[in-house]
mmCIF file of N, CA, C and O in Angstrom:
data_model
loop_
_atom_site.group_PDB
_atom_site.id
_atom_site.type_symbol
_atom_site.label_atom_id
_atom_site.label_comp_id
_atom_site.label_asym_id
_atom_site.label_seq_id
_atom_site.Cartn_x
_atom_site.Cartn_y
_atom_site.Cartn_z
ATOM 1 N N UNK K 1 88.600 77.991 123.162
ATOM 2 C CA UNK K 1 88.340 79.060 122.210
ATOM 3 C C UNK K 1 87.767 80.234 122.997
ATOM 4 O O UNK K 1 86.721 80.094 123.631
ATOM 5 N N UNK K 2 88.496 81.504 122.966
ATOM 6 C CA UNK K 2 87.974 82.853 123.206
ATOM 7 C C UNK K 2 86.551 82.941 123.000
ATOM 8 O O UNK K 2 85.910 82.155 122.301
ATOM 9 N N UNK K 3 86.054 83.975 123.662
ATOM 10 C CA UNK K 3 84.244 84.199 123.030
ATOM 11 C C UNK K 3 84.411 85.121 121.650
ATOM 12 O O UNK K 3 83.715 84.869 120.666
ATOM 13 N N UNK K 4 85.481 86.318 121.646
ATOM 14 C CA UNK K 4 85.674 86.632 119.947
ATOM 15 C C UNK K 4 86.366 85.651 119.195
ATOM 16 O O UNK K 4 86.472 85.946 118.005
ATOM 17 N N UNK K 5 86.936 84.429 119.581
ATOM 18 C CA UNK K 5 87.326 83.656 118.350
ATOM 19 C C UNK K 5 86.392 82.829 117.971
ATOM 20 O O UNK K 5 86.364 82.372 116.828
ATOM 21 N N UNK K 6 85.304 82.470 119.105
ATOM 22 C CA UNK K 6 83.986 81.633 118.912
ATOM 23 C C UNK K 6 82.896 82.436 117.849
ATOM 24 O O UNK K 6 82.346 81.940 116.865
ATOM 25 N N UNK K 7 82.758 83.919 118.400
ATOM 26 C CA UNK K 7 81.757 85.142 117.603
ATOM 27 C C UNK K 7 82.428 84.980 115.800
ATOM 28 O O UNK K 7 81.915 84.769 114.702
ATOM 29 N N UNK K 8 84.164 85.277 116.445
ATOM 30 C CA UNK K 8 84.454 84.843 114.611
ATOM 31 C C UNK K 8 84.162 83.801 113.784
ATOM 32 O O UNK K 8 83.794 84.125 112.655
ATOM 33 N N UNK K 9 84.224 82.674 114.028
ATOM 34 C CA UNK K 9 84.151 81.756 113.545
ATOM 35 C C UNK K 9 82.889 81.495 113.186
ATOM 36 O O UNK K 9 82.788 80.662 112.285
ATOM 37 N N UNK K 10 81.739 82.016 113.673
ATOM 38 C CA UNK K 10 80.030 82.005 113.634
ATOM 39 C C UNK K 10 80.040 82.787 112.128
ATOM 40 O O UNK K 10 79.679 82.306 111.054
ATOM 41 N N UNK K 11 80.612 84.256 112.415
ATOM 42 C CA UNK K 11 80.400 84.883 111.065
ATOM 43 C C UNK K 11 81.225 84.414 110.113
ATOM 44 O O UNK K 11 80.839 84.693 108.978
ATOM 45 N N UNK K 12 82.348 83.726 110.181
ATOM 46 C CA UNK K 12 82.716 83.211 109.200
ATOM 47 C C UNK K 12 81.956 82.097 108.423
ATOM 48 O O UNK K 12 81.668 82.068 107.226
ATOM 49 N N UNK K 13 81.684 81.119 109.477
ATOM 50 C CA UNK K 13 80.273 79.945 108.613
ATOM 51 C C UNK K 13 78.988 80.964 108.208
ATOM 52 O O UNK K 13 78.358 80.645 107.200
ATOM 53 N N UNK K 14 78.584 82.129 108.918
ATOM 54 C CA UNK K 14 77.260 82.262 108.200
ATOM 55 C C UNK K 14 77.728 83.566 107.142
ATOM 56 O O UNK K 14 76.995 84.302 106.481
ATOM 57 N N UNK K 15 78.983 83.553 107.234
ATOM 58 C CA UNK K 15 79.690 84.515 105.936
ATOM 59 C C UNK K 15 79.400 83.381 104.878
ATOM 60 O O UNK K 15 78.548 83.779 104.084
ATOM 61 N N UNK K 16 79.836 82.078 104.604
ATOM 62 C CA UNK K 16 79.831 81.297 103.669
ATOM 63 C C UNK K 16 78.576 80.467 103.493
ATOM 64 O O UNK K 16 78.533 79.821 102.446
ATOM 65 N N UNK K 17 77.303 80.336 104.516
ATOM 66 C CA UNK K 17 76.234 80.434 103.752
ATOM 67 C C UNK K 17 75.470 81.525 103.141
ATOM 68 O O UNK K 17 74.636 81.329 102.257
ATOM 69 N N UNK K 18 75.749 82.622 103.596
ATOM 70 C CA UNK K 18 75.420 83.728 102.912
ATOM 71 C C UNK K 18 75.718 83.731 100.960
ATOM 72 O O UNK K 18 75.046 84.002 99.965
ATOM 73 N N UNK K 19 76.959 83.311 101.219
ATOM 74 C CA UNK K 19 77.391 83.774 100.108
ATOM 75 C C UNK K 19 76.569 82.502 98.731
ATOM 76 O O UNK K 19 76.722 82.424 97.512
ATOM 77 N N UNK K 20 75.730 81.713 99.713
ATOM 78 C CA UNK K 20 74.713 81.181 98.671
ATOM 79 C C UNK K 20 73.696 81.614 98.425
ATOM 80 O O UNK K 20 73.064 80.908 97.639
ATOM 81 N N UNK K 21 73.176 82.552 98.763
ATOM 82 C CA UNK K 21 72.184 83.437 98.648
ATOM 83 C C UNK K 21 72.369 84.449 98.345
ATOM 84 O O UNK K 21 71.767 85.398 98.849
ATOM 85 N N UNK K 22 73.122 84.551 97.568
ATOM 86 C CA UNK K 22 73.637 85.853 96.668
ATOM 87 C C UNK K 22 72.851 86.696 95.865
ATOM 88 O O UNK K 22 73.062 87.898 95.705
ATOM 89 N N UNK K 23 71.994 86.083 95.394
ATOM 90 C CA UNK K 23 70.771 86.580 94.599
ATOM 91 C C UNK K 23 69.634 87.447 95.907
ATOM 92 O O UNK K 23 69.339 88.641 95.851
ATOM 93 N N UNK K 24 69.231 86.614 96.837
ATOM 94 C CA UNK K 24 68.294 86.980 97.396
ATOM 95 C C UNK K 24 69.230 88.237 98.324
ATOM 96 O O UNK K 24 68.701 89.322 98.565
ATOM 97 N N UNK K 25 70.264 88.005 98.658
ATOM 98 C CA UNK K 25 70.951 88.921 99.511
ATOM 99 C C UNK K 25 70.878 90.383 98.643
ATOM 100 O O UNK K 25 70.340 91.460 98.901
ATOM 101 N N UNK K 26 71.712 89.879 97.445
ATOM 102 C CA UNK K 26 71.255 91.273 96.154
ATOM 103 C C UNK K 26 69.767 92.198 96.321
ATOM 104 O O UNK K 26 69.717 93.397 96.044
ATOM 105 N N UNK K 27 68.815 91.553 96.727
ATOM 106 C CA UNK K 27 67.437 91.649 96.495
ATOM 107 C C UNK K 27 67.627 92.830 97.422
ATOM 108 O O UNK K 27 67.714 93.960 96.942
ATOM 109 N N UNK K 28 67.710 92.584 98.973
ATOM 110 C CA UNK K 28 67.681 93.597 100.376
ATOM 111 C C UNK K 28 68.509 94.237 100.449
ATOM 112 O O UNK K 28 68.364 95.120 101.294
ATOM 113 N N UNK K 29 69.871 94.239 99.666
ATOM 114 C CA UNK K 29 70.962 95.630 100.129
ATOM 115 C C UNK K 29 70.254 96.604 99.182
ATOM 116 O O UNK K 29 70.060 97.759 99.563
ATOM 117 N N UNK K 30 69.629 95.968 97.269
ATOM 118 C CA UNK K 30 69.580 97.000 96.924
ATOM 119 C C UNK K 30 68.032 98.050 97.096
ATOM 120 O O UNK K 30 67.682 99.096 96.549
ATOM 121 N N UNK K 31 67.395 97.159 98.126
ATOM 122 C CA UNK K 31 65.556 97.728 98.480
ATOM 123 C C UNK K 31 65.996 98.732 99.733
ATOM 124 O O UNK K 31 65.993 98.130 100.807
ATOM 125 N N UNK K 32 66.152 99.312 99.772
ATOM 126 C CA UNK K 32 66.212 100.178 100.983
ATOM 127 C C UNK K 32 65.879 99.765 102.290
ATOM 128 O O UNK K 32 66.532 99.594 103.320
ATOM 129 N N UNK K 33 63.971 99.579 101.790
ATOM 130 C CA UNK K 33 62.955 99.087 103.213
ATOM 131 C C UNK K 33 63.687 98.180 103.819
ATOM 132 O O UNK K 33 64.181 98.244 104.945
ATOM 133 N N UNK K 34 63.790 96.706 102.470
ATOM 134 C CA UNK K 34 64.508 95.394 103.200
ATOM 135 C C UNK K 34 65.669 95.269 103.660
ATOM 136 O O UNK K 34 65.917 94.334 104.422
ATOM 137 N N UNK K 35 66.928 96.462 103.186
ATOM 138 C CA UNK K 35 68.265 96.865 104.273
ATOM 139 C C UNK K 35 67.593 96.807 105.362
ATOM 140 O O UNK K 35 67.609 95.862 106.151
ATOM 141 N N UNK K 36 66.806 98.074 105.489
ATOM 142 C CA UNK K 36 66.447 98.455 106.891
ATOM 143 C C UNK K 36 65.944 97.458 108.015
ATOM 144 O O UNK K 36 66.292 97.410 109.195
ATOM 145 N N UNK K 37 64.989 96.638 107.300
ATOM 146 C CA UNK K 37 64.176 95.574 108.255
ATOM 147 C C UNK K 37 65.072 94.521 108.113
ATOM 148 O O UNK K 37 64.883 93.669 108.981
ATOM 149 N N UNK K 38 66.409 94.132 106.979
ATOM 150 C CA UNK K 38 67.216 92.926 107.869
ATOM 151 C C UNK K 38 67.978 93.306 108.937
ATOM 152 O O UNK K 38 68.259 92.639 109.933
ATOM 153 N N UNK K 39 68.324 94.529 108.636
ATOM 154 C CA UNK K 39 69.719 95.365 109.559
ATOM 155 C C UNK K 39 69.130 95.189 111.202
ATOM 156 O O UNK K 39 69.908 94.769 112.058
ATOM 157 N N UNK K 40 67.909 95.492 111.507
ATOM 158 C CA UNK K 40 67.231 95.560 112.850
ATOM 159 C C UNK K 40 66.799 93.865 113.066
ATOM 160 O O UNK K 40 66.764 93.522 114.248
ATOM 161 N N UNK K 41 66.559 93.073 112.314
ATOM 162 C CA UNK K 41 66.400 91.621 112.534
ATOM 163 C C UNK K 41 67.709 91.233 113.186
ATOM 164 O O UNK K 41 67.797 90.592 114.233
ATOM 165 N N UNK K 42 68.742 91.698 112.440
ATOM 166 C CA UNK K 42 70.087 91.009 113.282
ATOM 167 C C UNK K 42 70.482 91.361 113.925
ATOM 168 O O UNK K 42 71.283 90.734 114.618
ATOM 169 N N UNK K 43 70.164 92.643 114.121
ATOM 170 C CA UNK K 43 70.650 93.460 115.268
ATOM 171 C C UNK K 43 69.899 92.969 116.758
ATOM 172 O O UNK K 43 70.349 93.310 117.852
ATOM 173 N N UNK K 44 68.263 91.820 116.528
ATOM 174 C CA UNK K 44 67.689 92.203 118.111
ATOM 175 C C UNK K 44 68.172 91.116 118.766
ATOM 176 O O UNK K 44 67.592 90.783 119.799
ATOM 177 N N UNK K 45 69.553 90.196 118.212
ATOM 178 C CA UNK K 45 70.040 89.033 118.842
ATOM 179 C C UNK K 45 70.777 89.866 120.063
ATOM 180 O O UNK K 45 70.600 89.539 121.237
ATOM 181 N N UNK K 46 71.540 90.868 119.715
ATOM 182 C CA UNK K 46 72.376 91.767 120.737
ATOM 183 C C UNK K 46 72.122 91.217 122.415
ATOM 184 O O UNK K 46 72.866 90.404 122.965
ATOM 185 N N UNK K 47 71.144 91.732 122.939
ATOM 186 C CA UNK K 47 70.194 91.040 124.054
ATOM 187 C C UNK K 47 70.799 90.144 124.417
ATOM 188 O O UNK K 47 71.675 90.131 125.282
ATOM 189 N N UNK K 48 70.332 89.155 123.692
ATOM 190 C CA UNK K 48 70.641 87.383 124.002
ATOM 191 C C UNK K 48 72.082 87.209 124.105
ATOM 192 O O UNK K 48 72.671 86.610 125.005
ATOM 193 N N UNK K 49 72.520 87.709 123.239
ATOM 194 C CA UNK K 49 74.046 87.270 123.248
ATOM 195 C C UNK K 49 75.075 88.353 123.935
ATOM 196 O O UNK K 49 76.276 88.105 124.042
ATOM 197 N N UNK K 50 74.482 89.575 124.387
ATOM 198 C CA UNK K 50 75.316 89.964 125.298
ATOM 199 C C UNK K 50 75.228 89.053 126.600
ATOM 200 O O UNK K 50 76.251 88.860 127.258
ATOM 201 N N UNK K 51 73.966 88.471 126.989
ATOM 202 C CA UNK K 51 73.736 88.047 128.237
ATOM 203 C C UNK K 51 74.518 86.409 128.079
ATOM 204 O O UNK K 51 74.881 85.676 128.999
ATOM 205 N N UNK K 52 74.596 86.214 126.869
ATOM 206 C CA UNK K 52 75.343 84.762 126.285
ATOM 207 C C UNK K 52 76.847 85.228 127.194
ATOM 208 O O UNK K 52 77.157 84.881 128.334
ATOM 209 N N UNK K 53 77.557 86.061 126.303
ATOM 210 C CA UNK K 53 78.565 86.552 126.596
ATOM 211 C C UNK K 53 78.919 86.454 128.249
ATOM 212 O O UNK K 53 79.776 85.717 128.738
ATOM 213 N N UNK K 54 78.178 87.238 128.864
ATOM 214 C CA UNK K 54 78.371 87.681 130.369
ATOM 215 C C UNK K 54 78.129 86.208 130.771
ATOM 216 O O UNK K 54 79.025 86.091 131.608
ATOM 217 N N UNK K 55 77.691 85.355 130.743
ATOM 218 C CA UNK K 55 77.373 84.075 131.514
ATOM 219 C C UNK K 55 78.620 83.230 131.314
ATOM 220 O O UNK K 55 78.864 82.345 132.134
ATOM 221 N N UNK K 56 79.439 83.444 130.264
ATOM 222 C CA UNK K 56 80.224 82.599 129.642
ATOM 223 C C UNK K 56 81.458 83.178 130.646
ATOM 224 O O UNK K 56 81.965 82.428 131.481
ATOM 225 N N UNK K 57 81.880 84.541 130.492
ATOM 226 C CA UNK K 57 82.660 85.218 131.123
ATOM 227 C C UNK K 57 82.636 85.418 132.548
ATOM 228 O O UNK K 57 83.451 86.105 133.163
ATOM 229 N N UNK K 58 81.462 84.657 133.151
ATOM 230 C CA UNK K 58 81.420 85.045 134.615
ATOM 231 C C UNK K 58 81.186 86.194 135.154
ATOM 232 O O UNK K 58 81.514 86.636 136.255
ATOM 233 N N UNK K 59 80.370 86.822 133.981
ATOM 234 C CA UNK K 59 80.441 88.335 134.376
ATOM 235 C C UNK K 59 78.708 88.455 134.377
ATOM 236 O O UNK K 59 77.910 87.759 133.750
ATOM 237 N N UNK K 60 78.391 89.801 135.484
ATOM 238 C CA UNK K 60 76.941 90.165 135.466
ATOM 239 C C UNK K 60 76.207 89.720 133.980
ATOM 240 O O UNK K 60 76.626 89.382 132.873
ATOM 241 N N UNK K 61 75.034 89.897 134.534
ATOM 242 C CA UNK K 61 74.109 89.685 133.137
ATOM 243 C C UNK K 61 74.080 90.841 132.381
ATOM 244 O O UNK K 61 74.433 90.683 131.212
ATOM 245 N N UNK K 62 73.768 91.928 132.703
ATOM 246 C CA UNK K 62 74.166 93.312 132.099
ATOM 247 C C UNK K 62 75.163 94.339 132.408
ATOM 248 O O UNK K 62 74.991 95.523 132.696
ATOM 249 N N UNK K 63 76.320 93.605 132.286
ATOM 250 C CA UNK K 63 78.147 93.979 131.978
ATOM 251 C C UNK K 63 77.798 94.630 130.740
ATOM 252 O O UNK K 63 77.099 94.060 129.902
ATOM 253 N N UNK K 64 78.392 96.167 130.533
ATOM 254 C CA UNK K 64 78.374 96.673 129.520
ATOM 255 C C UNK K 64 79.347 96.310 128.212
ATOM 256 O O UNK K 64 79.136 96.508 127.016
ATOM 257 N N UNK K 65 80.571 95.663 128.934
ATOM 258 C CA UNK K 65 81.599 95.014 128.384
ATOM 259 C C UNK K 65 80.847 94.287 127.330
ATOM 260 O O UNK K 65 80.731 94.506 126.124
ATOM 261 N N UNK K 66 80.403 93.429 128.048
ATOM 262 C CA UNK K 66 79.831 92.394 127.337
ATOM 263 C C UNK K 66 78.880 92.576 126.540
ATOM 264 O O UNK K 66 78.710 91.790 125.608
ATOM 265 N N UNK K 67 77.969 93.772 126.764
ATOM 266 C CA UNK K 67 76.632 94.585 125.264
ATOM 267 C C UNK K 67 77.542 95.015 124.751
ATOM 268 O O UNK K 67 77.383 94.512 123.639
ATOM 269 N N UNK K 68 78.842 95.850 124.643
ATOM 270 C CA UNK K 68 79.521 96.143 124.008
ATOM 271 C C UNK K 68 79.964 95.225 122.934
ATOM 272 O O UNK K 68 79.777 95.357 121.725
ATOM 273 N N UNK K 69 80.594 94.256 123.573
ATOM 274 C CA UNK K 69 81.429 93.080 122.598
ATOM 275 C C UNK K 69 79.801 92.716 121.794
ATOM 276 O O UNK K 69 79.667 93.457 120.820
ATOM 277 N N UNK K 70 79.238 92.277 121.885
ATOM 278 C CA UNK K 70 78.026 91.668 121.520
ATOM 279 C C UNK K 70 77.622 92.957 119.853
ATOM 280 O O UNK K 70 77.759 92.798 118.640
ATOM 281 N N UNK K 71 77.086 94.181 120.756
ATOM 282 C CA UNK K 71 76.584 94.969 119.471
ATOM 283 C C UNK K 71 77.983 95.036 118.659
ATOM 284 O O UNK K 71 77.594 95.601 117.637
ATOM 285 N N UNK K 72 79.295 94.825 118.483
ATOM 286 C CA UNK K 72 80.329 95.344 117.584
ATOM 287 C C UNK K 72 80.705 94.153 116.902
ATOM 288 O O UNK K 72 81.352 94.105 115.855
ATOM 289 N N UNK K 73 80.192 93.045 117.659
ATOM 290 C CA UNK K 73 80.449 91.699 116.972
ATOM 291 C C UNK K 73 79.314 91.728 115.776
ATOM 292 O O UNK K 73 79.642 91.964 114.613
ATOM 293 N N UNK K 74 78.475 91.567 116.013
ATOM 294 C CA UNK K 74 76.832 91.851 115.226
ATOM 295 C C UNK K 74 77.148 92.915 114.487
ATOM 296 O O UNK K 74 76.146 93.291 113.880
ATOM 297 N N UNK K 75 77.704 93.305 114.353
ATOM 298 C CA UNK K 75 77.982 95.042 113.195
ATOM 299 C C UNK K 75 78.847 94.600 112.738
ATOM 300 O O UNK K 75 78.383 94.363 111.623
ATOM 301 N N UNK K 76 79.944 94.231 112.710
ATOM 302 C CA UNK K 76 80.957 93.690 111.877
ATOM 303 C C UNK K 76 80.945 92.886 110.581
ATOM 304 O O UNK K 76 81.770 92.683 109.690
ATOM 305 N N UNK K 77 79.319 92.398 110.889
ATOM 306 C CA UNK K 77 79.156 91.696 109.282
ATOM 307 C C UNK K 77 78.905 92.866 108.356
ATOM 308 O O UNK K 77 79.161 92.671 107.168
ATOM 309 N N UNK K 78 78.361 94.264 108.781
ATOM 310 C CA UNK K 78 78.118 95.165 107.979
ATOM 311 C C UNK K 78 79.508 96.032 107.809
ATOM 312 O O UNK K 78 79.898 96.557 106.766
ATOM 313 N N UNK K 79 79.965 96.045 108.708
ATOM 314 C CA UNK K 79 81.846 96.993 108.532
ATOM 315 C C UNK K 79 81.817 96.123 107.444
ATOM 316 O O UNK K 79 81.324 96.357 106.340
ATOM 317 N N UNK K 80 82.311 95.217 107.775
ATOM 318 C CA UNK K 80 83.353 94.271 106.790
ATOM 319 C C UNK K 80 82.783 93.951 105.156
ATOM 320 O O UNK K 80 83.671 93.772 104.322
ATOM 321 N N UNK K 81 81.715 93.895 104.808
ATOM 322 C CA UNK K 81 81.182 93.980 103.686
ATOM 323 C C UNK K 81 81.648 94.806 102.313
ATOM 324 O O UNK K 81 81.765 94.427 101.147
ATOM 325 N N UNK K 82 81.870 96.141 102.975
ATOM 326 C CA UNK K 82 82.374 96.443 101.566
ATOM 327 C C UNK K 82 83.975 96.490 101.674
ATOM 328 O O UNK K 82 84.580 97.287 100.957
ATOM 329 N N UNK K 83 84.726 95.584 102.627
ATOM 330 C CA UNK K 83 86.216 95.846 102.210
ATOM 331 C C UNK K 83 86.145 94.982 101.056
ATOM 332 O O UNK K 83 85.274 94.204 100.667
ATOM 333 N N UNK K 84 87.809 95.464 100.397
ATOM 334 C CA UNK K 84 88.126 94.596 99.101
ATOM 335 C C UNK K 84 87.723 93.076 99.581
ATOM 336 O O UNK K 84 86.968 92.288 99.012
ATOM 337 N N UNK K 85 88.516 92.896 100.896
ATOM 338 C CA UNK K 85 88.942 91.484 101.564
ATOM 339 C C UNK K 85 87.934 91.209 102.804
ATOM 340 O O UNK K 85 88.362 91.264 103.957
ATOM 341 N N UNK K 86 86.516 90.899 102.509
ATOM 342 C CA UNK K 86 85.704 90.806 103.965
ATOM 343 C C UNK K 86 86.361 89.915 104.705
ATOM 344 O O UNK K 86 86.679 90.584 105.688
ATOM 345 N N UNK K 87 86.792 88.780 104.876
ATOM 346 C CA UNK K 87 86.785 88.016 105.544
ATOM 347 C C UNK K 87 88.611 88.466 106.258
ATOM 348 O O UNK K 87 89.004 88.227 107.399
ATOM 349 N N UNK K 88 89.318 89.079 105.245
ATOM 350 C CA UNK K 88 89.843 89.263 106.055
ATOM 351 C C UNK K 88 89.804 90.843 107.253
ATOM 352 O O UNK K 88 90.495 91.077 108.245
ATOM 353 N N UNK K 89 88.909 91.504 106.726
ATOM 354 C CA UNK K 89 88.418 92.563 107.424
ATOM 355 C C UNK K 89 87.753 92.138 108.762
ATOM 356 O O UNK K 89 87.783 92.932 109.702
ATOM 357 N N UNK K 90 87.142 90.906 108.900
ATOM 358 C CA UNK K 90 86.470 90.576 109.529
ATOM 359 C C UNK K 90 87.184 89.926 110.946
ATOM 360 O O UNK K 90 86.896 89.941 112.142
ATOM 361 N N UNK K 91 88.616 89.169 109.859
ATOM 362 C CA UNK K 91 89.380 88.997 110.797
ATOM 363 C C UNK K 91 90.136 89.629 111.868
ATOM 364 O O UNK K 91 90.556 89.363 112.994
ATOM 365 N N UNK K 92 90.125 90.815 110.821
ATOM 366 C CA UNK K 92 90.953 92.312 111.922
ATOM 367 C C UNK K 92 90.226 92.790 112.689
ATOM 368 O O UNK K 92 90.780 93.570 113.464
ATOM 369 N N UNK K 93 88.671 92.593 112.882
ATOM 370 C CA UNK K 93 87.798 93.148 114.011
ATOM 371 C C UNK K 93 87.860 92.622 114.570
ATOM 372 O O UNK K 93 87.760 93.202 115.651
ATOM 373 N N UNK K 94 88.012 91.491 114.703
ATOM 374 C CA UNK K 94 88.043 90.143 116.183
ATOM 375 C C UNK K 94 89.396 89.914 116.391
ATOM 376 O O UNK K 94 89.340 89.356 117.487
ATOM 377 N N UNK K 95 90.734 89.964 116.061
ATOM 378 C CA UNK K 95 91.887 90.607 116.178
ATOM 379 C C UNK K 95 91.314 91.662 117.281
ATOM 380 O O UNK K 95 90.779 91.252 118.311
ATOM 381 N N UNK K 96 91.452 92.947 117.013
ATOM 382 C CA UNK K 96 91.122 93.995 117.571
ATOM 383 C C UNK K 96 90.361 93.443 118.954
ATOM 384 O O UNK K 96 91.037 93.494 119.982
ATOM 385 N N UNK K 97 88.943 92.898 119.055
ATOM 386 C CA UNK K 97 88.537 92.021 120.473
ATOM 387 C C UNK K 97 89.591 91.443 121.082
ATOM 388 O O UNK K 97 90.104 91.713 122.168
ATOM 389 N N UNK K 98 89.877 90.589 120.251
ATOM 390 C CA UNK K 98 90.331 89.644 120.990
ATOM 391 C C UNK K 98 91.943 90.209 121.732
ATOM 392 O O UNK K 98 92.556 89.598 122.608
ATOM 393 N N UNK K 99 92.331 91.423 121.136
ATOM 394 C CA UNK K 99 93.727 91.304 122.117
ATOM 395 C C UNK K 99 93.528 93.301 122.438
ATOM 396 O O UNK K 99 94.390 93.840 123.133
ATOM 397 N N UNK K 100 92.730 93.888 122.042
ATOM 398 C CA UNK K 100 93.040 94.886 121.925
ATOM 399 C C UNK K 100 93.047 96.155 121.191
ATOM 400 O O UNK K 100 93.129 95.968 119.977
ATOM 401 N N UNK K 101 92.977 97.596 121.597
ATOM 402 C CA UNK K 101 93.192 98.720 120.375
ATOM 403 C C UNK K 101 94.982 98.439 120.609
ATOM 404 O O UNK K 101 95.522 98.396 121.714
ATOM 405 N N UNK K 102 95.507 98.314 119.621
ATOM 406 C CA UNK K 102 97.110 98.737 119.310
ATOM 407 C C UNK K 102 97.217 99.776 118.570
ATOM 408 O O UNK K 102 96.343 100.105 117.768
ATOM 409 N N UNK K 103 98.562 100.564 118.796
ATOM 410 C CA UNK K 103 98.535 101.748 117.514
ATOM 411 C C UNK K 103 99.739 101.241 117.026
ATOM 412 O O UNK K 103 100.259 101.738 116.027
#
């Protein structure tokens, strides 16, 4: 398994425990403060898992490649949220990693 088909598959399981916490999730998109303070909670994995990334890939510890892939993987749960189809939105961002920009 790719490291974006591994990253997908993460947000896909914590896409579907999420979606049991529907109530409490309701609670923080619609509080402003608590957007703000989950949005930066998930965001300070970036770090770890770019350096995840680069170790996996054989690549430096701070390969920008690899903070790259890392912060766009971690944002993608927020892209993908308000499509009609998250999950399959979600799929087209790691698509996109995993092979490429195509036009």
């Amino acid at each position: 398994m790719s490291i974006p088909q591994a990253l997908r598959a993460h947000l896909a399981r914590s896409r579907r425990d999420v979606e049991e916490l529907a109530q409490f999730l309701r609670l923080v998109e619609d509080t402003l403060a608590l957007r703000a303070y989950s949005h930066r909670m998930w965001l300070r994995h970036e770090t770890a898992l770019g350096r995840a990334i680069a170790e996996e890939a054989g690549a430096p510890e701070d390969d920008v490649r690899c903070a790259a892939l890392a912060r766009f993987a971690l944002e993608a749960r927020d892209l993908a949220a308000p499509a009609a189809d998250p999950e399959r939105a979600i799929a087209e961002i790691f698509a996109m990693f995993e092979n490429g920009w195509a036009t």
